[in-house]
Short mmCIF file of C-alpha atoms in Angstrom, two decimals:
data_model
loop_
_atom_site.label_atom_id
_atom_site.label_comp_id
_atom_site.label_asym_id
_atom_site.label_seq_id
_atom_site.Cartn_x
_atom_site.Cartn_y
_atom_site.Cartn_z
CA MET A 14 10.58 38.39 60.74
CA THR A 15 7.65 36.71 62.33
CA ILE A 16 3.98 37.69 62.91
CA ASN A 17 2.16 36.66 65.91
CA CYS A 18 -1.50 34.85 65.72
CA LYS A 19 -3.32 34.05 68.74
CA GLY A 20 0.09 34.21 70.78
CA GLN A 21 1.64 32.18 68.35
CA LEU A 22 4.47 33.37 66.63
CA ILE A 23 4.92 32.81 63.04
CA ASP A 24 8.27 32.69 61.66
CA LEU A 25 8.09 34.24 57.34
CA THR A 26 11.75 33.00 57.56
CA THR A 27 10.71 30.66 55.96
CA PRO A 28 7.89 31.39 53.18
CA LYS A 29 4.53 30.26 54.19
CA VAL A 30 1.53 28.88 51.80
CA MET A 31 -1.80 30.76 52.57
CA GLY A 32 -4.86 28.29 50.99
CA ILE A 33 -8.17 30.14 49.72
CA LEU A 34 -11.64 29.52 50.79
CA ASN A 35 -13.90 31.49 48.38
CA LEU A 36 -17.18 31.90 49.77
CA THR A 37 -18.27 33.69 46.44
CA PRO A 38 -20.45 32.69 44.01
CA ASP A 39 -18.75 34.61 40.99
CA SER A 40 -14.95 34.22 42.35
CA PHE A 41 -13.19 33.80 38.81
CA TYR A 42 -11.80 30.27 39.73
CA ASP A 43 -13.56 28.27 42.25
CA GLY A 44 -16.73 30.35 42.61
CA GLY A 45 -19.97 28.30 43.75
CA ARG A 46 -17.99 25.36 44.78
CA TYR A 47 -18.00 25.32 48.30
CA LYS A 48 -21.28 26.13 49.53
CA ASP A 49 -22.53 23.25 51.87
CA GLU A 50 -21.03 22.19 55.05
CA HIS A 51 -19.60 19.29 53.38
CA THR A 52 -17.56 20.62 50.34
CA VAL A 53 -16.06 23.39 52.97
CA LEU A 54 -14.44 20.84 55.35
CA LYS A 55 -13.76 18.85 52.81
CA HIS A 56 -11.39 21.47 51.46
CA VAL A 57 -10.36 23.14 54.41
CA GLU A 58 -9.25 19.68 55.23
CA LYS A 59 -7.16 19.04 52.45
CA MET A 60 -5.17 22.51 52.15
CA LEU A 61 -3.98 21.90 56.18
CA THR A 62 -3.04 18.74 54.75
CA GLU A 63 -1.00 19.52 52.05
CA GLY A 64 0.77 22.43 54.00
CA ALA A 65 -1.15 25.46 54.27
CA THR A 66 0.17 27.68 57.04
CA PHE A 67 -3.54 30.20 57.10
CA ILE A 68 -6.35 29.63 54.98
CA ASP A 69 -7.97 32.73 53.59
CA ILE A 70 -12.01 33.14 53.78
CA GLY A 71 -13.60 35.46 51.55
CA ALA A 72 -17.11 36.59 50.85
CA TYR A 73 -17.01 39.33 49.09
CA SER A 74 -16.13 38.55 45.14
CA SER A 75 -13.12 41.15 44.50
CA ARG A 76 -12.76 40.57 40.78
CA PRO A 77 -13.37 43.03 38.37
CA ASN A 78 -16.29 44.93 37.70
CA ALA A 79 -17.91 41.86 40.72
CA GLU A 80 -21.03 42.33 42.01
CA HIS A 81 -20.92 44.37 45.11
CA ILE A 82 -23.16 42.98 47.99
CA SER A 83 -23.91 44.36 51.60
CA GLU A 84 -22.26 44.01 54.62
CA ASN A 85 -25.10 41.55 56.26
CA GLU A 86 -25.02 39.18 53.69
CA GLU A 87 -21.06 39.23 53.63
CA LEU A 88 -21.35 38.82 57.28
CA GLN A 89 -24.07 35.86 56.76
CA ARG A 90 -21.78 34.90 54.58
CA ILE A 91 -18.89 34.41 56.38
CA LEU A 92 -19.31 33.92 60.18
CA PRO A 93 -20.99 30.52 59.85
CA ILE A 94 -18.06 29.59 57.61
CA ILE A 95 -15.50 30.16 60.51
CA ASN A 96 -17.52 29.00 63.59
CA LEU A 97 -18.01 25.68 61.16
CA VAL A 98 -14.32 25.17 60.30
CA LEU A 99 -12.81 26.21 63.88
CA LYS A 100 -14.85 23.62 65.59
CA GLU A 101 -13.36 21.25 63.23
CA PHE A 102 -10.28 22.41 63.26
CA PRO A 103 -9.86 25.27 66.28
CA ASN A 104 -6.02 25.42 65.94
CA VAL A 105 -6.23 26.52 61.91
CA LEU A 106 -4.82 30.06 61.54
CA LEU A 107 -7.81 31.93 59.95
CA SER A 108 -7.24 35.44 57.20
CA ILE A 109 -10.61 37.17 56.31
CA ASP A 110 -10.90 38.85 53.30
CA THR A 111 -12.57 41.86 53.55
CA PHE A 112 -12.18 46.04 53.36
CA ARG A 113 -15.42 46.29 55.96
CA SER A 114 -13.87 47.06 59.55
CA ASN A 115 -17.38 45.54 61.17
CA ILE A 116 -16.70 42.34 59.55
CA ALA A 117 -13.26 42.50 60.36
CA ARG A 118 -14.18 42.46 64.09
CA GLN A 119 -17.13 40.10 64.61
CA CYS A 120 -14.82 37.40 62.69
CA VAL A 121 -11.80 38.49 64.54
CA GLU A 122 -14.13 37.54 67.46
CA ALA A 123 -15.71 34.88 66.60
CA GLY A 124 -12.15 33.45 66.39
CA ALA A 125 -10.18 34.49 63.48
CA CYS A 126 -6.42 35.75 63.67
CA VAL A 127 -5.46 37.59 60.91
CA ILE A 128 -7.34 40.47 58.57
CA ASN A 129 -6.23 40.86 54.61
CA ASP A 130 -7.67 44.13 53.45
CA ILE A 131 -7.69 45.04 49.30
CA SER A 132 -7.84 48.26 50.26
CA ALA A 133 -5.58 48.82 52.86
CA GLY A 134 -7.80 50.63 55.22
CA LYS A 135 -8.99 53.18 52.08
CA LEU A 136 -12.37 51.71 51.66
CA ASP A 137 -13.70 52.03 55.65
CA GLU A 138 -11.88 54.55 57.23
CA GLN A 139 -12.56 52.96 60.75
CA MET A 140 -10.80 49.07 59.02
CA LEU A 141 -6.61 50.13 60.80
CA GLN A 142 -8.29 51.73 64.25
CA THR A 143 -10.42 48.47 64.59
CA VAL A 144 -7.05 46.11 63.23
CA ALA A 145 -5.14 47.79 66.08
CA ASP A 146 -7.62 47.34 68.86
CA LEU A 147 -7.52 43.61 67.94
CA HIS A 148 -3.73 42.96 67.77
CA VAL A 149 -4.06 41.21 64.71
CA PRO A 150 -1.56 40.70 61.90
CA TYR A 151 -3.09 43.19 58.68
CA ILE A 152 -1.95 42.19 55.02
CA MET A 153 -2.18 45.57 53.59
CA MET A 154 -3.04 44.85 49.71
CA HIS A 155 -2.32 48.27 46.97
CA MET A 156 -5.48 49.39 44.66
CA LYS A 157 -6.89 52.47 42.99
CA GLY A 158 -10.85 52.79 43.37
CA THR A 159 -12.92 49.71 44.09
CA PRO A 160 -13.25 45.84 42.71
CA GLN A 161 -16.29 47.90 40.47
CA THR A 162 -14.14 50.12 39.12
CA MET A 163 -10.46 49.29 39.61
CA GLN A 164 -9.78 48.87 35.79
CA GLN A 165 -10.24 51.89 35.09
CA PHE A 166 -7.25 53.34 37.30
CA SER A 167 -4.73 51.42 35.25
CA GLN A 168 -2.72 54.76 34.28
CA TYR A 169 0.74 55.33 36.11
CA ASP A 170 3.52 57.65 35.46
CA ASN A 171 5.97 54.93 37.53
CA LEU A 172 4.57 52.11 38.47
CA VAL A 173 6.77 50.57 41.04
CA LYS A 174 7.63 53.44 42.76
CA GLU A 175 4.27 54.41 43.52
CA VAL A 176 3.83 51.18 44.50
CA LEU A 177 6.12 51.43 47.38
CA PHE A 178 5.29 55.78 48.04
CA TYR A 179 1.48 53.93 48.59
CA PHE A 180 2.73 51.68 51.02
CA SER A 181 5.13 53.84 53.14
CA GLU A 182 1.74 55.94 53.31
CA ARG A 183 0.06 53.47 54.80
CA ILE A 184 2.32 51.82 56.45
CA ALA A 185 3.00 55.07 58.34
CA VAL A 186 -0.48 55.40 59.30
CA ALA A 187 -1.16 51.83 60.57
CA ARG A 188 1.39 52.38 62.75
CA SER A 189 1.13 55.57 64.10
CA LEU A 190 -2.54 53.52 65.30
CA GLY A 191 -0.77 50.82 67.06
CA ILE A 192 -0.84 47.90 64.39
CA VAL A 193 2.50 45.79 64.63
CA ASP A 194 3.07 43.15 62.37
CA ILE A 195 1.88 44.36 58.56
CA ILE A 196 2.36 42.22 55.40
CA VAL A 197 2.39 43.91 52.26
CA ASP A 198 0.30 42.40 49.12
CA PRO A 199 1.53 44.77 45.85
CA GLY A 200 -2.33 43.75 44.42
CA PHE A 201 -1.48 41.57 40.71
CA GLY A 202 -4.44 41.93 38.82
CA PHE A 203 -5.73 44.89 40.80
CA SER A 204 -6.05 48.66 38.75
CA LYS A 205 -3.20 46.59 36.79
CA THR A 206 -2.96 45.87 33.13
CA ILE A 207 -1.27 42.88 32.07
CA ALA A 208 1.99 44.60 31.36
CA GLN A 209 1.67 46.25 34.31
CA ASN A 210 1.99 42.93 36.69
CA TYR A 211 4.49 41.92 34.69
CA GLU A 212 6.83 44.86 35.99
CA LEU A 213 5.34 44.44 39.20
CA LEU A 214 6.54 40.96 39.07
CA SER A 215 10.10 42.04 37.62
CA ASN A 216 10.69 44.44 40.06
CA PHE A 217 9.09 42.30 43.10
CA GLU A 218 12.38 42.73 44.83
CA GLN A 219 11.71 46.56 45.66
CA LEU A 220 9.22 45.89 48.20
CA LYS A 221 11.83 44.40 50.17
CA MET A 222 12.81 47.49 50.72
CA LEU A 223 9.31 48.50 53.10
CA GLU A 224 11.37 45.61 55.35
CA LEU A 225 7.93 44.37 55.78
CA PRO A 226 6.83 40.65 54.76
CA ILE A 227 5.68 40.41 51.27
CA LEU A 228 2.79 38.26 50.24
CA ALA A 229 2.37 37.69 46.72
CA GLY A 230 -0.83 36.43 44.79
CA VAL A 231 -1.10 35.21 41.15
CA SER A 232 -2.91 32.26 41.82
CA ARG A 233 -4.66 31.73 38.79
CA LYS A 234 -5.10 35.24 37.34
CA SER A 235 -5.58 36.04 33.92
CA MET A 236 -2.04 37.67 34.13
CA ILE A 237 -1.08 34.26 33.48
CA TYR A 238 -3.90 32.47 31.60
CA LYS A 239 -4.61 35.47 29.10
CA THR A 240 -1.07 35.68 28.61
CA LEU A 241 -1.14 31.64 27.56
CA GLU A 242 -4.34 32.04 25.98
CA ASN A 243 -5.98 29.37 28.59
CA SER A 244 -8.21 29.45 30.82
CA SER A 245 -8.35 29.90 34.80
CA GLU A 246 -8.64 25.94 34.77
CA ASN A 247 -5.66 25.09 32.86
CA ALA A 248 -3.24 27.49 34.79
CA LEU A 249 -1.79 25.81 37.73
CA ASN A 250 2.16 25.44 35.95
CA GLY A 251 1.59 29.17 35.28
CA THR A 252 1.06 29.82 38.64
CA THR A 253 4.00 27.68 40.03
CA VAL A 254 5.94 29.30 37.43
CA LEU A 255 5.16 32.49 38.90
CA ASN A 256 4.77 31.59 42.78
CA THR A 257 8.54 30.86 41.71
CA ILE A 258 10.12 33.83 40.60
CA THR A 259 8.41 35.82 43.52
CA LEU A 260 10.21 33.48 46.38
CA GLN A 261 13.68 33.90 44.30
CA LYS A 262 12.75 37.39 44.63
CA GLY A 263 11.80 37.57 48.69
CA ALA A 264 7.80 36.45 48.56
CA SER A 265 7.29 35.32 52.52
CA ILE A 266 3.90 34.13 51.78
CA LEU A 267 2.07 32.57 49.18
CA ARG A 268 -1.72 33.12 48.74
CA VAL A 269 -2.98 29.90 46.08
CA HIS A 270 -5.39 27.95 45.58
CA ASP A 271 -3.43 25.25 44.77
CA VAL A 272 -1.52 24.96 48.20
CA LYS A 273 -0.17 21.35 47.45
CA GLU A 274 2.09 22.56 44.75
CA ALA A 275 3.38 25.69 45.89
CA VAL A 276 3.83 24.28 49.62
CA GLU A 277 6.58 22.01 46.97
CA CYS A 278 7.47 25.15 45.29
CA VAL A 279 9.07 26.87 48.74
CA LYS A 280 10.98 23.45 49.32
CA LEU A 281 12.50 23.56 46.54
CA MET A 282 13.37 27.13 46.36
CA GLN A 283 14.83 26.26 49.83
CA GLN A 284 17.34 24.09 49.29
CA LEU A 285 19.00 26.85 47.01
CA ASN A 286 19.40 29.18 50.18
#
């Protein structure tokens, strides 16, 4: 199970870790933390040193009820950072967390090599064709509505079945356009209640039916800290527990705020095989 990033084949048979770099002032955990060149580069260096294979950069907050920002503002936040990071770390594999095709195109042209789309192409009808034209791996996530409305759309007759159906339809469209490397992300916390997140986690291995790499993004989310009655700042231990469960159930990529701990999860899990 490999994906092609800038001509480099990444083998996902051994799970990989994707470190998060949020450029948004209002993200639920690290909002506003990386606002100058020094803090950005220090954080990227730390994540790479700790073993991150990918760095996922996002400039549009997708937490529930996040503020909507213009395409221009998203671009102004993200492009200088791509250039900065690639100048310092020319071999880094950058994933771009965006649902806008124009942002995706400009970021890949600037040197990014993966597109991570929370909407699986549903919020921008040009996205899938754009990704196909760019020949980059595409992470498609399950979500209903938008970040501003998604929590209104948590009604399901059969959550797991609906998530699988959603992906089978989105994958078919992506394949028809020529997208080769597809990764699925079930979207923990997106248009799902806490109970539904755990239902999804319980059935995580069913996503293997899609025969594609699976990304797990549970890092410091409310499904952890609300259940434990603490905060995102105190959710690292819970994150490690849930990351371990997703690895047991077939996750290929862990998308995390804390790279060192996730890499340790992968290393320890590999000892069981």
